XYZ file of C-alpha atoms in Angstrom:
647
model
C -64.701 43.359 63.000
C -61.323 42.845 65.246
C -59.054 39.805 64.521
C -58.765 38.359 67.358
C -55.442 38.725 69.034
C -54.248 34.963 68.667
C -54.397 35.129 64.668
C -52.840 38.896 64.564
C -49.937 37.616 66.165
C -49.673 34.212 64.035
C -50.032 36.388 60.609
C -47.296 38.625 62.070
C -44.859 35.966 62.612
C -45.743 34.723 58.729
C -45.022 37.886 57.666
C -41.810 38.113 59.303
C -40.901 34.717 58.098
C -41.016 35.959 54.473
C -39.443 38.941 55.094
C -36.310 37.455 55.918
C -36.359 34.613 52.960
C -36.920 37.526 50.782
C -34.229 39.827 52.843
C -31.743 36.756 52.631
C -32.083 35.960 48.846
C -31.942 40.094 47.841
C -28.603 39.843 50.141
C -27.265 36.359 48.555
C -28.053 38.214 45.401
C -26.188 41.836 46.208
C -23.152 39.639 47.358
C -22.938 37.894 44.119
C -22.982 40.699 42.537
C -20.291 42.363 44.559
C -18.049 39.105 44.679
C -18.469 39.036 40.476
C -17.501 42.626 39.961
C -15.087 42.782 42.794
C -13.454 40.404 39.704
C -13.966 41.671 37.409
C -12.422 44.749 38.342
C -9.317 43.254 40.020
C -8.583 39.612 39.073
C -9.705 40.050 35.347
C -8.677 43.449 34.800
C -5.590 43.102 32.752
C -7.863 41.008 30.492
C -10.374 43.035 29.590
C -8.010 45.820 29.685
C -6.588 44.016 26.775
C -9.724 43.342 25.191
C -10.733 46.815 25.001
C -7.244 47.768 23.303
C -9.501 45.449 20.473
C -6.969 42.237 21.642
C -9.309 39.389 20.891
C -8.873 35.677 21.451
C -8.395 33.247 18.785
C -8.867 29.272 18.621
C -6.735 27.331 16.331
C -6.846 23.439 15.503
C -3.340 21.270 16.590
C -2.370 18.662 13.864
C -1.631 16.165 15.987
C 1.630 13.817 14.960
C 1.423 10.876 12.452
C 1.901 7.555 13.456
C 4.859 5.989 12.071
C 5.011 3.673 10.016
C 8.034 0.507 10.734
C 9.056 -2.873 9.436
C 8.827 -6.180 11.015
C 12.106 -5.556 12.693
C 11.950 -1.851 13.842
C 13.227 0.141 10.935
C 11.435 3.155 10.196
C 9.539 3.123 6.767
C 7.456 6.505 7.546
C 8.552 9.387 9.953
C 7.818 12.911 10.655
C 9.933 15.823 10.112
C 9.441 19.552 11.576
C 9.587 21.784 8.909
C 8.253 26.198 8.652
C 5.491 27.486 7.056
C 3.415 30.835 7.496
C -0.543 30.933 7.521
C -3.105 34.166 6.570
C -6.432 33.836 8.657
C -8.475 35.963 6.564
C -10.741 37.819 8.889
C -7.634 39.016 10.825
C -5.664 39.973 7.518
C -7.835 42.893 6.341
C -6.287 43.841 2.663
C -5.422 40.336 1.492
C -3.029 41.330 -1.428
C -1.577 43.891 -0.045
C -0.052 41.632 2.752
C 0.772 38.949 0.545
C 2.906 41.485 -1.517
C 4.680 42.623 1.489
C 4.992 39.084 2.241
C 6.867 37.996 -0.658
C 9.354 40.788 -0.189
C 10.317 38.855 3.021
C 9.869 34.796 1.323
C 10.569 33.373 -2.203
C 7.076 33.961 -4.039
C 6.366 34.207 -7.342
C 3.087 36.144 -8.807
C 1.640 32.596 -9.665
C 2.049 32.269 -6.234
C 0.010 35.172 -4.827
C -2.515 34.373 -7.074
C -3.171 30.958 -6.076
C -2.727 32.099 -2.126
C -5.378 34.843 -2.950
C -8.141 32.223 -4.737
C -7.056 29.682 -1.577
C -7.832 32.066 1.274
C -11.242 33.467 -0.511
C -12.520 29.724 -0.709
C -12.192 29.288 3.020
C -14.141 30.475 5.879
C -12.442 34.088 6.945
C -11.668 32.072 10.836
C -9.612 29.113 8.847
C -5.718 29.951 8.613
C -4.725 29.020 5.100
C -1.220 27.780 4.514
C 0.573 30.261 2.449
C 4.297 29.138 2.260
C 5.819 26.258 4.045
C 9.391 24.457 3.621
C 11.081 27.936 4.904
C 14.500 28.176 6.192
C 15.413 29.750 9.733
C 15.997 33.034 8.058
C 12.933 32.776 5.757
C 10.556 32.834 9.014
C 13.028 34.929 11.262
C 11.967 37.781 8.802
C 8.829 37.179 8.895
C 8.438 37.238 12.789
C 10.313 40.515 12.831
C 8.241 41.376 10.468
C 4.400 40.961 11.942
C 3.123 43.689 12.704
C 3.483 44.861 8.981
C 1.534 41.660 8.166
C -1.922 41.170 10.039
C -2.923 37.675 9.898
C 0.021 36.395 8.821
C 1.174 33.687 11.712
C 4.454 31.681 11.615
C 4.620 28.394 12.442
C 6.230 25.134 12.793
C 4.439 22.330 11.377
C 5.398 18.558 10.879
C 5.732 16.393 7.588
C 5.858 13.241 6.681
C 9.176 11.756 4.946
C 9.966 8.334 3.714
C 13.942 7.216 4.532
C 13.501 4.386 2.640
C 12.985 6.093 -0.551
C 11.872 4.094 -3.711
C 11.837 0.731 -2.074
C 9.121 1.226 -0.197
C 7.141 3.233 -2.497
C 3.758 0.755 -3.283
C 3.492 -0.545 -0.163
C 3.819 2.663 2.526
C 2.354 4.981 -0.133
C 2.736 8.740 0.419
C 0.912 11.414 1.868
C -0.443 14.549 0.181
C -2.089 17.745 0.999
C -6.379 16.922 0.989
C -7.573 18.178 -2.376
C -11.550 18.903 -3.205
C -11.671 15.789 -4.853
C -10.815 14.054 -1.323
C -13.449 15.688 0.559
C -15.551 14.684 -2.118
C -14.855 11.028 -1.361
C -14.063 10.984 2.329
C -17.412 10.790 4.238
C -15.958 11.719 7.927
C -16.151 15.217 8.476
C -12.933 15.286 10.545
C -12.162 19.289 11.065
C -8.430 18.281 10.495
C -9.273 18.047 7.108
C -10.809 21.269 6.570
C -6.874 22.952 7.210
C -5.882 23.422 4.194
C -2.382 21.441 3.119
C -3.129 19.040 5.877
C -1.710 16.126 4.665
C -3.626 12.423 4.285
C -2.598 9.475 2.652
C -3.023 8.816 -0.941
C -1.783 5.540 -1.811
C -0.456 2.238 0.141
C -0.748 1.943 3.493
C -0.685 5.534 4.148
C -4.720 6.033 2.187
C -5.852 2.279 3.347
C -4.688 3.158 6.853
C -5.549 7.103 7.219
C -7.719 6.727 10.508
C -5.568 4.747 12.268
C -2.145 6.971 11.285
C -3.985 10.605 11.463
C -4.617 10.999 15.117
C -7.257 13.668 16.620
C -6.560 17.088 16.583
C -5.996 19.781 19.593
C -6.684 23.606 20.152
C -4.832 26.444 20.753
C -6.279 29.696 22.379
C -3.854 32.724 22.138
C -4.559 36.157 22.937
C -3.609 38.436 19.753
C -3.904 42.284 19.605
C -5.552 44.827 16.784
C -2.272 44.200 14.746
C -2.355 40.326 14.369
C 0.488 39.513 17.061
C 0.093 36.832 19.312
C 0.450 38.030 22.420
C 0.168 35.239 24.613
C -1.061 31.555 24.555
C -3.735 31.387 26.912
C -4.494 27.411 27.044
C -3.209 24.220 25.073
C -4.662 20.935 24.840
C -2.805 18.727 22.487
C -4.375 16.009 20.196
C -3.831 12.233 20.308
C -1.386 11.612 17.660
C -2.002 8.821 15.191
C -1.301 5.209 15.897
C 2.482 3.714 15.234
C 1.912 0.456 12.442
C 4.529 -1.889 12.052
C 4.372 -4.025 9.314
C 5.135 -7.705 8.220
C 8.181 -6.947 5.859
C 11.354 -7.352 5.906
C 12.720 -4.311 4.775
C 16.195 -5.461 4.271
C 14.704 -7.888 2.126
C 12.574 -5.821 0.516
C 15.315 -3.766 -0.525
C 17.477 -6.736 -1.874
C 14.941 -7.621 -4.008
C 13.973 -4.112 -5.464
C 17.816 -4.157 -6.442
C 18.042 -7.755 -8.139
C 15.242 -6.402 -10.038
C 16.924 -3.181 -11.482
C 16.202 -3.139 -15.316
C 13.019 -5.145 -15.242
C 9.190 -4.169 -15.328
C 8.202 -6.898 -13.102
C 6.198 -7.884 -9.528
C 7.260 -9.814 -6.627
C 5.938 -11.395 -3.788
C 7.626 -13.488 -0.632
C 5.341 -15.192 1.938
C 6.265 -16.211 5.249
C 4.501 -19.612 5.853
C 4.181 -19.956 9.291
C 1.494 -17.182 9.407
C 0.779 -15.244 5.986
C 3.241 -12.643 6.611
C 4.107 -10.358 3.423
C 7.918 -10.010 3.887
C 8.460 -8.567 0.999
C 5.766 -6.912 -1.692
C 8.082 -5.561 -4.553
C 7.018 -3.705 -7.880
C 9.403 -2.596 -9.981
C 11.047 0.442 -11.517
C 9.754 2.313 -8.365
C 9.679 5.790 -7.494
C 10.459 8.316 -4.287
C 7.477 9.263 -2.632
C 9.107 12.020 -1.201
C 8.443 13.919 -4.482
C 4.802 13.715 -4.249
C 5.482 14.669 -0.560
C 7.197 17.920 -1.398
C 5.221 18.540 -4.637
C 6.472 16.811 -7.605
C 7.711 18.626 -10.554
C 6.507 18.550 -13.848
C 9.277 17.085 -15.523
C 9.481 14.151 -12.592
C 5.752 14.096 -13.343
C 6.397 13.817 -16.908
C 9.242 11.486 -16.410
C 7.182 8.747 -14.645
C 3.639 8.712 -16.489
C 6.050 8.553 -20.001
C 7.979 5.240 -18.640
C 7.173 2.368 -20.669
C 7.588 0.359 -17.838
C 5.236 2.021 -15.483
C 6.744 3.080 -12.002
C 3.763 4.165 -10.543
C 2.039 1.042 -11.133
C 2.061 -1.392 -8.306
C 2.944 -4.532 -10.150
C 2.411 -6.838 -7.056
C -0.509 -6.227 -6.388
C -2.513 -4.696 -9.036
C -0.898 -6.104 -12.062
C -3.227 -9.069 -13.438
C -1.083 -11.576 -16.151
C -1.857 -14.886 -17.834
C -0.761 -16.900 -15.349
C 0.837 -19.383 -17.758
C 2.121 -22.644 -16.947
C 1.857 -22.022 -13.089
C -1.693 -22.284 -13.664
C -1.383 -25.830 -14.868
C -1.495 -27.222 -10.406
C -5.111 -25.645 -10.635
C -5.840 -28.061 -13.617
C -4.807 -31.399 -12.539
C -5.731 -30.898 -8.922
C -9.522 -30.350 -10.084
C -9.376 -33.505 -12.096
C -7.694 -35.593 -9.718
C -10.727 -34.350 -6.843
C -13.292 -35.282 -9.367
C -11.453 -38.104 -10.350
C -11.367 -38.042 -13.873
C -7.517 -38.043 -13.769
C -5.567 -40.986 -12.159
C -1.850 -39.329 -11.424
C 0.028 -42.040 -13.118
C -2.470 -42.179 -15.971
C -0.208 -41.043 -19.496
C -1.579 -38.614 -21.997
C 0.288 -38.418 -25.547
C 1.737 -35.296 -26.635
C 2.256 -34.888 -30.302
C 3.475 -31.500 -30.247
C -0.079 -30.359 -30.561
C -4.006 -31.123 -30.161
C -6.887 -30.558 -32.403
C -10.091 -29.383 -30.831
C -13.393 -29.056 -32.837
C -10.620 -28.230 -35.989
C -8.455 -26.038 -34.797
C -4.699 -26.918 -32.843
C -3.601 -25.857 -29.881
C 0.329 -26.488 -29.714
C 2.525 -27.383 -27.578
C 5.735 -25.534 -26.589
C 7.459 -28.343 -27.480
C 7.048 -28.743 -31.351
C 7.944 -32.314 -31.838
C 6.022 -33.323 -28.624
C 7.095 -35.243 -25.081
C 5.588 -38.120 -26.101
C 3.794 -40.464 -22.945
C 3.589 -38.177 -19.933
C 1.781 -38.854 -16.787
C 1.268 -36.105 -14.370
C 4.526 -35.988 -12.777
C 6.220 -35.279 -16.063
C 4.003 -33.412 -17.307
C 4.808 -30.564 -14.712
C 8.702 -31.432 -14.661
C 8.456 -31.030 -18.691
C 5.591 -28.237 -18.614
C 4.025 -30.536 -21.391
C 0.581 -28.292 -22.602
C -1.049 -31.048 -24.615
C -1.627 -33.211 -21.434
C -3.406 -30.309 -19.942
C -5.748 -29.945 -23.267
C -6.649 -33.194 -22.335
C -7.231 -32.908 -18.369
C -9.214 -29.294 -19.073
C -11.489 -31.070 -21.595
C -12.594 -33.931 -19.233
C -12.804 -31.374 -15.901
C -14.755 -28.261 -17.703
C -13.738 -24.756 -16.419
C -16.236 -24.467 -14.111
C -14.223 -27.074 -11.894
C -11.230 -25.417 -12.608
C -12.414 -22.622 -11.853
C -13.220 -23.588 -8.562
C -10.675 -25.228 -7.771
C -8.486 -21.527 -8.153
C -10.735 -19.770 -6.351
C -9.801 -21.759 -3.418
C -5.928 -21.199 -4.086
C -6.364 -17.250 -4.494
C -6.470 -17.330 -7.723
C -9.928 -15.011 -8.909
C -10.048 -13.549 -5.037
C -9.364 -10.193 -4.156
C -6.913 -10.293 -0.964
C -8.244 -7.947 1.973
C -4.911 -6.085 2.483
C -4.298 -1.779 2.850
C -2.536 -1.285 -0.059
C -4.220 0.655 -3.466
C -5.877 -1.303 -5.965
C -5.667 -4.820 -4.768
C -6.929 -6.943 -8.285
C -9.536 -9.555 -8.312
C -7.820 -11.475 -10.797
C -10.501 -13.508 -12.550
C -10.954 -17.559 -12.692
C -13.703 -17.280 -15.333
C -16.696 -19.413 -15.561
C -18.978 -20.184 -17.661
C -21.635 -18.176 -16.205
C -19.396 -15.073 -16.275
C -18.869 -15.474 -20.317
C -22.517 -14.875 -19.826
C -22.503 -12.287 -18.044
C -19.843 -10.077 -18.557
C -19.930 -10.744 -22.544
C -23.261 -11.799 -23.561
C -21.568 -15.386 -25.379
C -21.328 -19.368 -24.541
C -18.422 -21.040 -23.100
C -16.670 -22.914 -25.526
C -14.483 -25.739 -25.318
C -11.821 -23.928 -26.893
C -12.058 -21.384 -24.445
C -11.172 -24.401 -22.064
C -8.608 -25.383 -23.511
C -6.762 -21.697 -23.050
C -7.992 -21.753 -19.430
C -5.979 -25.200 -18.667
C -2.669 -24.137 -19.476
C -3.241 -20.469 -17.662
C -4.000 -18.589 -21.074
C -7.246 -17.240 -22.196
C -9.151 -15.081 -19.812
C -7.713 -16.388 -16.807
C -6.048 -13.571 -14.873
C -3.645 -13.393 -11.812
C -1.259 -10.946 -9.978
C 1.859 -11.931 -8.652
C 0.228 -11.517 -4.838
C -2.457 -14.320 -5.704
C 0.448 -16.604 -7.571
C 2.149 -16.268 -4.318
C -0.851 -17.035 -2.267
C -1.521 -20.148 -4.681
C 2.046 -21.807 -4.025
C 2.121 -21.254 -0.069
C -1.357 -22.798 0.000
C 0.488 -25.672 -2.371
C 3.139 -26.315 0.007
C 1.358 -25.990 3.438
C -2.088 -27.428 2.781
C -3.492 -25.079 4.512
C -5.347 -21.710 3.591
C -3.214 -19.112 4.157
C -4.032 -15.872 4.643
C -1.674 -12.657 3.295
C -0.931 -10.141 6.104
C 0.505 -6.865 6.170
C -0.063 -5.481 9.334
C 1.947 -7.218 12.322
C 1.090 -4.682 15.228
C -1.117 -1.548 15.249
C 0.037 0.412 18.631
C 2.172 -2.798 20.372
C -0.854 -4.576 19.390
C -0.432 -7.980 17.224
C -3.311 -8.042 14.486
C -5.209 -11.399 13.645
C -3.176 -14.043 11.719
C -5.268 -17.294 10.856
C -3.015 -19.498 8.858
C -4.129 -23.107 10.242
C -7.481 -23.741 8.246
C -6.730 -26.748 5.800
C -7.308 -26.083 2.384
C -10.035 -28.603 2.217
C -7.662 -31.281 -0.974
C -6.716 -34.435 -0.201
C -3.420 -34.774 1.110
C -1.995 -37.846 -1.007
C -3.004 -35.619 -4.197
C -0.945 -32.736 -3.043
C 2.285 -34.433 -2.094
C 2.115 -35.553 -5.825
C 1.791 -32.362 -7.206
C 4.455 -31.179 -4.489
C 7.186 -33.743 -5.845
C 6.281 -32.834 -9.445
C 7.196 -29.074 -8.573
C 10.163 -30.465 -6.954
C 11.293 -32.119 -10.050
C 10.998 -28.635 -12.076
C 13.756 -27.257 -9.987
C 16.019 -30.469 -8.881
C 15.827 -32.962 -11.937
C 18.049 -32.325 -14.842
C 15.219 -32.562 -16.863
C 12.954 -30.036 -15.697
C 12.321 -26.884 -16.703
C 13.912 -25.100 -13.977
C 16.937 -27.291 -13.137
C 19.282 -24.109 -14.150
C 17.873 -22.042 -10.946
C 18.079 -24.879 -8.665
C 19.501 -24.201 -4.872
C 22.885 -26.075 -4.525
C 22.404 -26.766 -0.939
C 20.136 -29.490 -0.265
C 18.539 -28.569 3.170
C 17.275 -25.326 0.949
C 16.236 -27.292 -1.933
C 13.298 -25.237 -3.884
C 10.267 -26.602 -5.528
C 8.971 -24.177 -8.473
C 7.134 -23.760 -11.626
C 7.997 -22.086 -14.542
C 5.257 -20.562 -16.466
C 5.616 -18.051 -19.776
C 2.413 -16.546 -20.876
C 2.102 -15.114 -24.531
C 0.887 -11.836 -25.223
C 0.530 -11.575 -28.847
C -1.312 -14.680 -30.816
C 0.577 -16.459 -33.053
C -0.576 -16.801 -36.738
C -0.636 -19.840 -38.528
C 1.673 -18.611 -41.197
C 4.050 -17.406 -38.597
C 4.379 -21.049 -36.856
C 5.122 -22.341 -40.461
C 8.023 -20.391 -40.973
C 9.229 -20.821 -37.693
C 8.158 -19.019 -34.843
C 9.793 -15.502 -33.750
C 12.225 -15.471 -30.235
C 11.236 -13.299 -28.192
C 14.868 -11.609 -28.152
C 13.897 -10.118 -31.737
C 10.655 -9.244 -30.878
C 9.940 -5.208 -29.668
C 9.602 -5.720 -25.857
C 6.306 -4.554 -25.515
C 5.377 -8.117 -27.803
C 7.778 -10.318 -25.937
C 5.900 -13.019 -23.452
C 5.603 -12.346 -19.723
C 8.150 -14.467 -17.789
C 6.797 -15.895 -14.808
C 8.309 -18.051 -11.545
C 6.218 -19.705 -8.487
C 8.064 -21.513 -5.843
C 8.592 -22.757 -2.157
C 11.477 -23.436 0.077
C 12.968 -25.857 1.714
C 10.574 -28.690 0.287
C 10.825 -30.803 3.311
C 10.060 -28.198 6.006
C 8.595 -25.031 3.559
C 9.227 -21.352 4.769
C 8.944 -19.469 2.430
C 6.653 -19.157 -0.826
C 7.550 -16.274 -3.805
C 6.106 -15.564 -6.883
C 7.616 -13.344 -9.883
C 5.880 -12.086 -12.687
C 8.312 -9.872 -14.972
C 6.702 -8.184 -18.216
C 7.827 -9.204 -21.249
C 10.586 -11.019 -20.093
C 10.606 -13.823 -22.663
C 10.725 -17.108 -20.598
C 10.009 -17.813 -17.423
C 13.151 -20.831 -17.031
C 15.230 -17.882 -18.973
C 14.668 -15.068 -16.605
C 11.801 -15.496 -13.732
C 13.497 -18.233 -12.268
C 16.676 -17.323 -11.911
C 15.341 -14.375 -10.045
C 13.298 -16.074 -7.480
C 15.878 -18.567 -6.249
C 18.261 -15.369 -5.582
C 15.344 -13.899 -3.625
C 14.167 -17.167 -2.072
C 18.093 -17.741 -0.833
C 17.851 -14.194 0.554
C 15.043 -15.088 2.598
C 16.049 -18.810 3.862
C 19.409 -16.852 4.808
C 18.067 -13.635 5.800
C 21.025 -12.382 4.062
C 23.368 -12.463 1.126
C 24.126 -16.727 1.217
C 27.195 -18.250 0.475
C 28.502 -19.194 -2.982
C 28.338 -22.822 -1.918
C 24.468 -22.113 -2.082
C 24.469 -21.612 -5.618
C 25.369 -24.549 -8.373
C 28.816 -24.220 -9.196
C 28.742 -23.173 -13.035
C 26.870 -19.621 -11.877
C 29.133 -18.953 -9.038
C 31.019 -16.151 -10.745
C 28.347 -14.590 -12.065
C 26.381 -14.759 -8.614
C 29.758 -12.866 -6.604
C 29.722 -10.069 -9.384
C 26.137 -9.748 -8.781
C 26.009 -9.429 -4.680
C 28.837 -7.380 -5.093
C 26.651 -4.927 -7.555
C 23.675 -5.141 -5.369
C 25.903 -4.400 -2.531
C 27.404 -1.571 -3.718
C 23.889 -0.446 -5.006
C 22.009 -0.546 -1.218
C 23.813 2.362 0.558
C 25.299 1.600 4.259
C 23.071 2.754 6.761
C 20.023 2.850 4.725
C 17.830 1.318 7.461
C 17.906 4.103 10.340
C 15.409 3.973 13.021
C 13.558 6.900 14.257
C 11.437 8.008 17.498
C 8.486 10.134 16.939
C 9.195 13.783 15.622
């Protein structure tokens, strides 16, 4: 049967309709196909003539810069410095030995050498350039460019690394950086690629480890072209990294650096607070080291040298040191009494030179007694007996509490390694921790700072700026992270009453000023910075029974690992504080004989933000004082602050 002729032509036209779609996509098609070969063949030609002479492209990651590390006022504490290295990638190096031997014909390395390089590059993926040699001179990797194409997979290259130009003052707070070791990547959960290069270098201690995200930046690539040999041919693309954040800190490293010197000979840990907002100005532990050994890979002898030093100058005293807080303990004492009001201030206790508790005596440093004291003397004196008294009518648990709010027992949220606890012990930790009662003997130790109560010279210093301010201050290290000012809350009151305060703040007062107290010797001269302290001299040994009846042993004939830990806390001016510092120095002896002294030379340095005058000092010590700045002078080397831009 015929179609008729109205649908033949309407299936025609359909028919034609798809015949051009399909016509028009088979021509889109055909021109694609001409336009990509067209090209191929004459855009792209000199490419993938190179890739068929076996030229390959390669990726590599771009350590980005370091952020720099400054002080309060600009000087450079951590920098960068280029420095040469050479790299193998493995998969482009073929016969591993063999090139490292022709290497070391070119570069100092010894067999011990090779053979670690050799064990390094078969642990990594074949794609990850391993870091061979580095530190080279000009003519070291001039050689070894001349050189390449006798060494596939060898690359040359100019790296960056960090360097410290403030040396051994600076040591335990900055911290140093170090190449990331398998025990890093065991602890580091990120999975940061940077870290997978090998001697890519992260911080280990101070702020370096406690800050390592901030400082390390994010990394960049590299895409060169590189031929059948191993040479670089050309870089096709570059996209750097972000480098790492610049941190300025809160001290003062002129400061800093004063102190570290007035400190020479001792094994001892200093603190200065700013008051007006918890800034650290200066965090000082002391002997110190150079970090730029560990930087550089430390000898063995240097190695040796430091981890054999009685007096420990990889330990960061400051911080991490926890002493018997001694006598400067005793503020913790009578403040919980007078809150709880079982102490009235002008109430006197007699001191007999000791006090028996459930048949045992606890002495006094005074042997023959102070007789009457009330509270006021009993700080100006540093009278212990009153304090057996006070601790037995508070309990530790008060006492306890009472530190905790001062910083004593609290573990200060700061970047810098192994910040102690401290402990203010209760009665529920003896529990705890040893599996025995509390006993009121154990008390009586506690009151006058001895016993198991612990503190490091950061939380002593902590405990006399909240003293002279009222308020709770708060230790900071970091001023700015990138031109950015970090948090600083300083203006929370302390939660004691006022009236009880000002009493122990006159008694402190007295310690330094009257010519009775204990630290009248270190007093400041010049009344507008007139310092308010207390001396405190914890024992390390115990003294026997038959020892105190033959007469006790000075501590100057005593080894000095058994003398008593000399310690110092204090604030400045007492009418308008600034300033609050706290010394702790190991072992030595008294803390009227030798802390003090020390932290009225540091707290002048502060007040005066600079050597002070003479007139400063009182006028029996003004002799010694001159021969002294002039000695610390001459120790701090001119033009040992240098600033620094970005390497």
């Amino acid at each position: 049967m015929r179609r008729p002729p109205k649908e033949s032509a309407e299936s025609a036209r359909i028919i034609g309709r798809r015949a051009l779609v399909v016509g028009a996509l088979q021509l889109g098609l055909a021109g694609s196909l001409l336009m990509r070969m067209r090209s191929m063949q004459l855009e792209q030609a000199e490419q993938f003539r190179l890739l068929a002479d076996e030229n390959r492209i390669n990726v590599h990651l771009l350590p980005p810069a370091r952020g720099l590390i400054f002080d309060r006022n600009g000087v450079l504490l951590a920098g960068n410095e280029q420095y040469y290295r050479v790299t193998m990638t493995r998969e482009d190096a073929g016969d591993v030995e063999t090139v490292l031997r022709r290497l070391s014909k070119l570069v100092p390395m010894t067999e011990e050498e090779i053979q670690d390089a050799m064990k390094e590059v078969s642990e990594r993926s074949r794609f990850v350039p391993v870091t061979i040699v580095d530190r080279l001179s000009w003519e070291d990797i001039s050689r070894v460019t001349v050189n390449a194409p006798a060494l596939p997979g060898i690359t040359a290259e100019v790296g960056l690394s960090r360097f410290y130009p403030q040396g051994a003052d600076m040591a335990h707070v900055v911290g140093y950086v170090g190449p990331v070791s398998d025990y890093d990547l065991s602890r580091i959960e990120d999975r940061d690629p940077l870290l997978q290069i090998p001697k890519f270098q992260i911080g280990k201690t101070g702020a370096e480890n406690k800050m390592e995200q901030t400082l390390r930046g994010s990394a960049g690539t590299l895409h060169v072209e590189v031929n059948a040999l191993g040479r670089v041919m050309r870089e096709l693309d570059r996209q750097e990294g972000e480098p790492g954040a610049d941190i300025q800190l809160t001290i003062d490293s002129k400061l800093q650096t004063y102190v570290e010197a007035r400190l020479e000979g001792e094994s001892a840990g200093a603190v200065v607070i700013d008051l007006e907002k918890g800034d650290l100005r200066a965090v000082v532990s002391a002997p110190s080291f150079d970090p730029n050994l560990f930087v550089r890979g430390i000898s063995v002898k240097d190695w040796t040298d430091l981890n054999e030093n009685p007096y420990r100058p990889l330990a960061a005293k400051a911080v991490q040191g926890i002493y018997p807080p001694g006598s400067t303990f005793k503020m913790m004492t009578a403040l919980a009494a007078i809150e709880e009001g079982v102490l009235d201030p002008e109430e006197t206790i007699y001191c007999r030179g000791y006090t028996e508790v459930s048949g045992t005596r606890f002495h006094c440093w005074k042997t023959s007694g102070h007789g009457n004291v009330n509270l006021h003397d009993s700080l100006k004196h540093s009278c212990d007996c009153y304090y057996y008294e006070v601790g037995q009518r508070i309990g530790i648990d008060k006492i306890s509490e009472m530190a905790q709010r001062f910083g004593i027992g609290v573990r200060h949220d700061l970047p810098l390694s192994a910040v102690a606890e401290g402990l203010a012990p209760t009665k529920e930790w003896k529990r705890r921790v040893r599996g025995e009662d509390w006993r009121i003997g154990d008390t009586v130790n506690a009151s006058i700072g001895q016993g198991d109560v612990l503190a490091s010279p950061l939380q002593l210093a902590v405990m006399a700026a909240r003293l002279a301010t009222g308020r709770n201050i708060i230790p900071r290290l970091v001023h700015t992270v990138d031109g950015v000012e970090q948090g600083a809350d300083a203006d929370q009151p302390i939660g004691v009453n006022e009236n009880s305060l000002r009493r122990i703040r006159a008694a402190m007062d007295a310690v330094s000023n009257n010519n009775r107290g204990t630290a009248y010797g270190s007093r400041i001269s010049e009344v507008s910075m007139r310092l308010a302290g207390k001396t405190g001299t914890s024992q390390v040994r115990r003294i026997t029974a038959e020892e105190r009846a033959r007469g006790v042993t000075s501590n100057a004939d005593l080894p000095w690992e058994r003398r008593d830990h000399a310690l110092f806390v204090s604030f400045a001016p007492v009418e308008n504080p600034r300033f609050a510092c706290a010394i702790v120095v190991e072992h030595g002896g008294g803390g009227s004989s030798t802390a003090a002294p020390i932290a009225r030379d540091i707290m002048l340095q502060a007040l005066y933000d600079g050597p002070p005058p003479l007139e400063a000092y009182p006028s029996n010590v003004r002799n010694r004082i001159e021969e002294q700045q002039k000695r610390i002078e001459n120790r701090i080397a001119p033009g040992a602050y240098p600033t620094s831009d970005r390497a």
